[in-house]
Amino acid sequence: MGRRKKEPRSVHRAKIAAAASELFLKRGTAAVTMDEIARAAGYSKATLYVYFENKEEIVCLLTLESMKTLHGCISAALAGAETVEAGYGGICRELVRYQREHPLYFRMALERIDVSFENCDVLPEERETWQVGEAVNAQLGNFLRAGMAQGALREDLEIIPTILLFWGMISGLIQLAASKEPYIAQAAGLSQEQFLERGFRMLYRSIARKREVTA
């Protein structure tokens, strides 16, 4: 216990959050108690409350980390992409990797994020989560605008609705491919990768600028 006191507060919070994330992934946030988190992290319940006031604060920290990871994935996808279609493909691949490597984060990124900060009890992590989310939207908005300016994407796209619709459709496609993999293989004769590639291409065609058909 003496060694713990010498460690920065952030180290303790990270250890507790990591233990909580494993429990949340297996059983969901609602079913997990602070007692269980304390045991999993190797802390007494009293010590746990030194670093987190309640479970909501742990969830908020993990949600923030999920959004930061998402922001990093989008940045990696767009870095060095030579065409709009290549950038789109990179985003899709990064989101697949995000779901596979961070399933809890992926789930949290889909859940409700508070957008009202009039309440003085809002946690700093909640405000930062919103800010990171807005940074992600700005990245995607710039990507869409550039694609429209280059003539690769339709000129009538509304930026924010398009971002939200595609986030819902792409994330839903990724979740479906993961949960229904055996059925997709049996019914459609497609591997998970093939199914995703077809879905991603279909979605891209819905926003790509239609070219004149030549004989």
XYZ file of C-alpha atoms in Angstrom:
215
model
C 0.000 0.000 0.000
C 2.930 2.321 0.687
C 4.117 2.007 -2.884
C 0.702 3.023 -4.188
C 0.888 6.333 -2.353
C 4.030 7.242 -4.314
C 2.293 6.705 -7.640
C 0.512 9.617 -9.325
C -3.236 9.821 -8.952
C -3.606 9.279 -12.696
C -1.918 5.868 -12.400
C -4.436 4.688 -9.818
C -7.343 5.995 -11.876
C -6.029 4.222 -14.961
C -5.670 0.910 -13.078
C -9.184 1.140 -11.710
C -10.644 2.132 -15.085
C -8.872 -0.789 -16.787
C -10.313 -3.253 -14.277
C -13.766 -1.720 -14.638
C -13.600 -1.878 -18.436
C -13.117 -5.655 -18.377
C -16.131 -6.064 -16.115
C -18.250 -3.673 -18.193
C -17.385 -5.534 -21.383
C -18.445 -8.891 -19.932
C -21.581 -7.846 -18.057
C -22.541 -4.302 -19.010
C -22.102 -1.168 -16.939
C -25.433 -1.392 -15.113
C -24.761 -4.837 -13.623
C -21.299 -4.070 -12.224
C -20.934 -2.693 -8.704
C -18.230 -0.552 -7.143
C -17.420 -3.470 -4.800
C -16.674 -5.675 -7.795
C -14.536 -3.002 -9.424
C -12.531 -2.553 -6.217
C -11.863 -6.299 -5.966
C -10.901 -6.582 -9.631
C -8.512 -3.637 -9.357
C -6.982 -4.880 -6.100
C -8.128 -1.918 -4.007
C -10.280 -1.655 -0.925
C -13.651 -0.064 -1.493
C -12.620 2.884 0.681
C -9.500 3.434 -1.417
C -11.521 3.176 -4.616
C -13.645 6.115 -3.497
C -10.505 8.194 -3.040
C -10.017 8.134 -6.808
C -13.589 7.937 -8.112
C -16.675 9.380 -6.484
C -18.981 6.841 -8.116
C -19.359 4.436 -11.028
C -20.635 7.199 -13.283
C -17.277 8.933 -13.026
C -15.487 5.750 -14.141
C -17.868 5.389 -17.078
C -17.267 9.029 -18.036
C -13.498 8.507 -18.032
C -13.814 5.409 -20.224
C -16.189 7.203 -22.592
C -13.643 9.994 -22.958
C -10.934 7.451 -23.739
C -13.218 5.851 -26.323
C -13.674 9.170 -28.111
C -9.955 9.943 -28.006
C -9.225 6.533 -29.530
C -11.852 7.144 -32.223
C -10.282 10.520 -33.008
C -6.911 8.813 -33.417
C -8.408 6.203 -35.747
C -9.952 8.843 -38.012
C -6.693 10.821 -38.070
C -4.736 7.703 -39.037
C -7.226 6.866 -41.786
C -7.049 10.291 -43.410
C -3.290 10.793 -43.084
C -1.718 10.459 -46.492
C -4.871 9.335 -48.320
C -4.345 10.308 -51.959
C -7.980 10.147 -53.063
C -11.369 10.667 -51.477
C -12.280 7.021 -52.006
C -8.991 5.925 -50.418
C -9.707 8.144 -47.426
C -13.187 6.667 -47.085
C -11.784 3.136 -47.298
C -9.216 4.020 -44.651
C -11.917 5.283 -42.309
C -13.901 2.067 -42.729
C -10.860 -0.129 -42.088
C -9.862 1.883 -39.035
C -13.366 1.584 -37.604
C -13.269 -2.186 -38.095
C -9.932 -2.293 -36.257
C -11.339 -0.009 -33.554
C -14.241 -2.393 -32.937
C -12.031 -5.483 -32.870
C -9.328 -4.055 -30.614
C -11.545 -1.909 -28.382
C -15.042 -3.460 -28.332
C -16.047 -1.629 -25.157
C -14.870 1.715 -26.526
C -16.729 1.061 -29.778
C -19.895 0.361 -27.817
C -19.444 3.473 -25.677
C -18.888 5.694 -28.713
C -22.376 4.692 -29.876
C -24.057 5.552 -26.592
C -25.557 8.848 -25.465
C -23.125 11.721 -24.906
C -24.311 14.701 -22.882
C -24.520 17.932 -24.886
C -25.949 20.176 -22.167
C -23.422 21.878 -19.920
C -25.752 24.236 -18.091
C -25.664 21.907 -15.092
C -22.738 22.879 -12.870
C -22.383 19.222 -11.795
C -21.159 18.122 -15.229
C -17.868 16.256 -14.943
C -14.797 17.627 -16.759
C -14.568 14.324 -18.648
C -18.080 14.814 -20.028
C -17.230 18.249 -21.390
C -13.974 16.984 -22.898
C -15.783 14.018 -24.467
C -18.097 16.418 -26.248
C -15.141 18.510 -27.426
C -13.338 15.459 -28.822
C -16.549 14.385 -30.552
C -16.806 17.804 -32.172
C -13.183 17.472 -33.321
C -14.067 14.142 -34.969
C -17.046 15.772 -36.688
C -14.781 18.588 -37.890
C -12.345 16.066 -39.383
C -15.122 14.255 -41.211
C -16.760 17.512 -42.274
C -13.513 18.731 -43.829
C -13.145 15.376 -45.582
C -16.641 15.616 -47.087
C -16.175 19.244 -48.152
C -12.888 18.417 -49.846
C -14.524 15.506 -51.651
C -17.348 17.737 -52.855
C -14.900 20.428 -53.995
C -12.892 17.833 -55.949
C -16.008 16.537 -57.644
C -15.686 13.072 -56.114
C -18.753 13.407 -53.889
C -22.260 14.662 -54.568
C -22.653 18.413 -54.231
C -25.959 18.206 -52.345
C -24.605 16.475 -49.216
C -25.559 18.055 -45.900
C -22.456 17.721 -43.745
C -23.697 16.913 -40.233
C -26.653 14.713 -41.293
C -24.324 12.794 -43.636
C -21.760 12.278 -40.860
C -24.408 11.009 -38.432
C -26.099 8.773 -40.993
C -22.840 7.212 -42.096
C -21.649 6.709 -38.527
C -24.887 4.854 -37.811
C -24.757 2.766 -40.986
C -21.063 1.894 -40.866
C -21.075 1.062 -37.155
C -24.230 -1.016 -37.617
C -22.641 -2.876 -40.515
C -19.540 -3.621 -38.434
C -21.617 -4.871 -35.511
C -23.758 -7.041 -37.793
C -20.684 -8.579 -39.434
C -19.230 -9.419 -36.020
C -22.397 -10.860 -34.449
C -23.772 -12.689 -37.509
C -20.534 -13.981 -39.042
C -21.559 -17.693 -39.172
C -24.978 -16.882 -40.650
C -23.511 -14.522 -43.254
C -21.071 -17.234 -44.306
C -23.864 -19.828 -44.558
C -26.567 -17.686 -46.158
C -24.505 -15.437 -48.400
C -21.289 -17.401 -48.812
C -19.271 -14.382 -47.732
C -16.493 -14.025 -45.203
C -16.730 -11.204 -42.705
C -14.201 -9.191 -44.732
C -16.062 -9.746 -47.997
C -19.379 -8.794 -46.431
C -17.933 -5.591 -44.994
C -16.214 -4.658 -48.239
C -19.475 -5.016 -50.167
C -21.360 -3.000 -47.595
C -18.767 -0.236 -47.498
C -18.741 0.022 -51.313
C -22.533 0.206 -51.411
C -22.548 3.019 -48.872
C -19.839 4.926 -50.713
C -21.819 4.792 -53.959
C -24.674 6.565 -52.177
C -22.559 9.700 -51.671
C -20.217 9.454 -54.681
C -20.874 11.781 -57.577
C -22.489 9.851 -60.418
C -20.501 9.891 -63.612
C -22.033 9.866 -67.059
C -22.437 6.352 -68.408
C -20.460 5.831 -71.557
C -21.091 3.134 -74.128
